[in-house]
C-alpha positions in Angstrom: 177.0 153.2 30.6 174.0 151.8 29.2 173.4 154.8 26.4 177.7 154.1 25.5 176.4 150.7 24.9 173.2 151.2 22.8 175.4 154.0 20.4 178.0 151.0 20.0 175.1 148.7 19.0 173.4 151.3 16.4 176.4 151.9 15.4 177.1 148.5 14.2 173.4 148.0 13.0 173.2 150.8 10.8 176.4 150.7 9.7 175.6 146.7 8.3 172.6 148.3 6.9 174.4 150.9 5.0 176.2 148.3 3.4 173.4 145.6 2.6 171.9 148.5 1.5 174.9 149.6 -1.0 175.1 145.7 -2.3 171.3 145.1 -2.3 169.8 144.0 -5.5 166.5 143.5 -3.8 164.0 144.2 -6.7 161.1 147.2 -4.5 157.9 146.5 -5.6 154.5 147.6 -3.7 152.6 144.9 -2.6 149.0 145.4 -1.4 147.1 142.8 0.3 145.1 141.0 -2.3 148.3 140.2 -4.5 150.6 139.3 -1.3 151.0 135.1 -1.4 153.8 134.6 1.1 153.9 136.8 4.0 157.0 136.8 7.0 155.4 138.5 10.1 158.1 139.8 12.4 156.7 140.0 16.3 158.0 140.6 20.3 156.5 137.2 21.7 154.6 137.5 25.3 157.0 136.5 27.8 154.7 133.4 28.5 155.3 132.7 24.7 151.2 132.0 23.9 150.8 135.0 21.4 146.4 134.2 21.0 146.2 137.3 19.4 149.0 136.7 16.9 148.1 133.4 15.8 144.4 134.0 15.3 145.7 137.1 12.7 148.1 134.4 11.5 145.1 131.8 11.0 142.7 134.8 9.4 146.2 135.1 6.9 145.8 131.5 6.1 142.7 131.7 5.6 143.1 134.1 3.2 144.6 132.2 1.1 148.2 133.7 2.1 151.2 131.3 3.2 152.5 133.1 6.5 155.9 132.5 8.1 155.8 134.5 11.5 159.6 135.2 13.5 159.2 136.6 17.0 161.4 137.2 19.5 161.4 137.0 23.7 163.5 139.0 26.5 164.7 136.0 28.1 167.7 133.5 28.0 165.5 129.9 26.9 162.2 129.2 25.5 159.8 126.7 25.9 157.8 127.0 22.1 158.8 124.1 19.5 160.5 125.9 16.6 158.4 125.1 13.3 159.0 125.6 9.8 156.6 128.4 9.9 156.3 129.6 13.4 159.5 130.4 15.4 160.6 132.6 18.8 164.2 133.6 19.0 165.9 134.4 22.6 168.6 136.5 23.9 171.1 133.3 23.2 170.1 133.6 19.6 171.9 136.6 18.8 175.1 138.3 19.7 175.7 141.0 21.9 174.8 143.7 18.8 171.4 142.1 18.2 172.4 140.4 15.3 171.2 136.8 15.2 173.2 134.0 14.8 174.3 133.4 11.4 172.6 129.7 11.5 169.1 132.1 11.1 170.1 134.2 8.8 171.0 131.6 6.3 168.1 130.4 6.6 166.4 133.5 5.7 168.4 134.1 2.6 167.3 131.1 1.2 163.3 132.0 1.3 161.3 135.0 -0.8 158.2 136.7 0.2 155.9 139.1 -1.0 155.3 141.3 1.8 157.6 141.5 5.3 155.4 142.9 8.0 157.0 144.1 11.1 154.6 144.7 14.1 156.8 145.5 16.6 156.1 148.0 18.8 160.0 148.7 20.6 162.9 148.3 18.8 164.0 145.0 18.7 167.6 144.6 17.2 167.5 140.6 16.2 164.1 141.6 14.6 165.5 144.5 13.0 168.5 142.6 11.8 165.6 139.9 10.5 163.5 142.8 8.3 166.9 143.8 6.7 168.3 140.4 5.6 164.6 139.3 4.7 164.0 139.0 1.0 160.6 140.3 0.6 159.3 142.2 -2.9 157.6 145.0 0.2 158.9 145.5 3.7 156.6 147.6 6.0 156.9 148.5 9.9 157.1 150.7 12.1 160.8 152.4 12.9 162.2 154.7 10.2 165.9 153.2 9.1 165.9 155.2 5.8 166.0 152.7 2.8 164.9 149.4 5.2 161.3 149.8 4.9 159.2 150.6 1.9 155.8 151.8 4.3 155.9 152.9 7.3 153.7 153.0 10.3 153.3 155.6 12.5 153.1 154.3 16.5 152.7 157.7 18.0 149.8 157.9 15.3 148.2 154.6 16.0 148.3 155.4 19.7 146.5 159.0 19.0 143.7 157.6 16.9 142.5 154.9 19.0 143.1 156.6 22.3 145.8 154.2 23.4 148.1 154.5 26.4 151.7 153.5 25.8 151.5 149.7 27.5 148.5 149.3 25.0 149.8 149.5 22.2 150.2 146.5 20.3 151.0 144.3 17.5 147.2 143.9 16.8 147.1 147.6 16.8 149.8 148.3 14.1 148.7 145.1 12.0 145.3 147.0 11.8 146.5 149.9 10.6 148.9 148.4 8.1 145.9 146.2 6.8 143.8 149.1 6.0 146.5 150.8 4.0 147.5 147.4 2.2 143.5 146.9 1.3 143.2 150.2 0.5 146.1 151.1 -2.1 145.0 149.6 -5.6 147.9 148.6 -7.9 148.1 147.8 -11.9 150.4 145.2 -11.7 
């Protein structure tokens, strides 16, 4: 019953993103680190809802000199963290029964541009998914290959082989890492 259930809901999410994707006039662009201003960081919150980890990499973005907007969400029904302007955990009541967050969020979203969207999930996460495609960001890089959502991707089977990395530990840290590197790396000429 379960797998019926998870083919209706991919079936719903790509089919939205075939369409955004048709009516898109989202100008592509590469982004590399050092000319990436505004940053949305998309993230699966710790169940306690603390994230250290992910808000010391947000601080060493702001530090940086980079404004950093950072959406995560939780597997449970309420949570306890404040939502900010620029710091924010969606629940299970936040979306419907596809994933797709309520529309309340996504307004929201429409109305804001960023450089560079970095998702640094790990397991597919449908309202943070739905989040990366309605996002308005020049560059949008993760980890799950939905052909025409992301412009880099990361590989998590790769990341896990490299640094020698059971399944449980891999983890946003991990894939924001490896996504770093590249973004450093790659020289632009714009």
């Amino acid at each position: 019953m379960n797998n019926l259930i998870e083919k209706i809901i991919n079936f719903f999410f790509n089919s939205r993103l075939n369409k955004l994707l048709k009516l898109s006039d989202r100008e592509k662009r590469f982004v590399n680190y050092k000319s990436a201003r505004s940053i949305i960081l998309l993230f699966e919150s710790d169940y306690m809802e603390k994230n250290v980890e992910l808000k010391q990499l947000i601080q060493s973005l702001n530090n940086d000199g980079k404004k950093v907007m950072a959406w995560g969400f939780v597997r449970k029904k309420d949570i306890s963290t404040a939502i900010l302007p620029d710091f924010r955990i969606l629940h299970q009541k936040d979306a419907d029964f596809t994933g797709m967050p309520h529309s309340v969020f996504l307004r929201e979203l429409e109305d804001l541009t960023f450089d560079l969207l970095i998702d640094l999930t790990v397991s597919e996460i449908k309202p943070l998914q739905y989040l990366a495609m309605y996002a308005n960001a020049a560059c949008k890089v993760g980890t799950h290959n939905y052909p025409g959502m992301y412009d880099m991707i990361i590989d998590v089977q790769q990341v896990k082989d490299e640094n020698q990395l059971k399944e449980e530990e891999t983890n946003a840290i991990h894939i924001y890492n490896n996504l770093i590197f590249y973004l450093k790396s790659i020289q632009t000429n714009d």
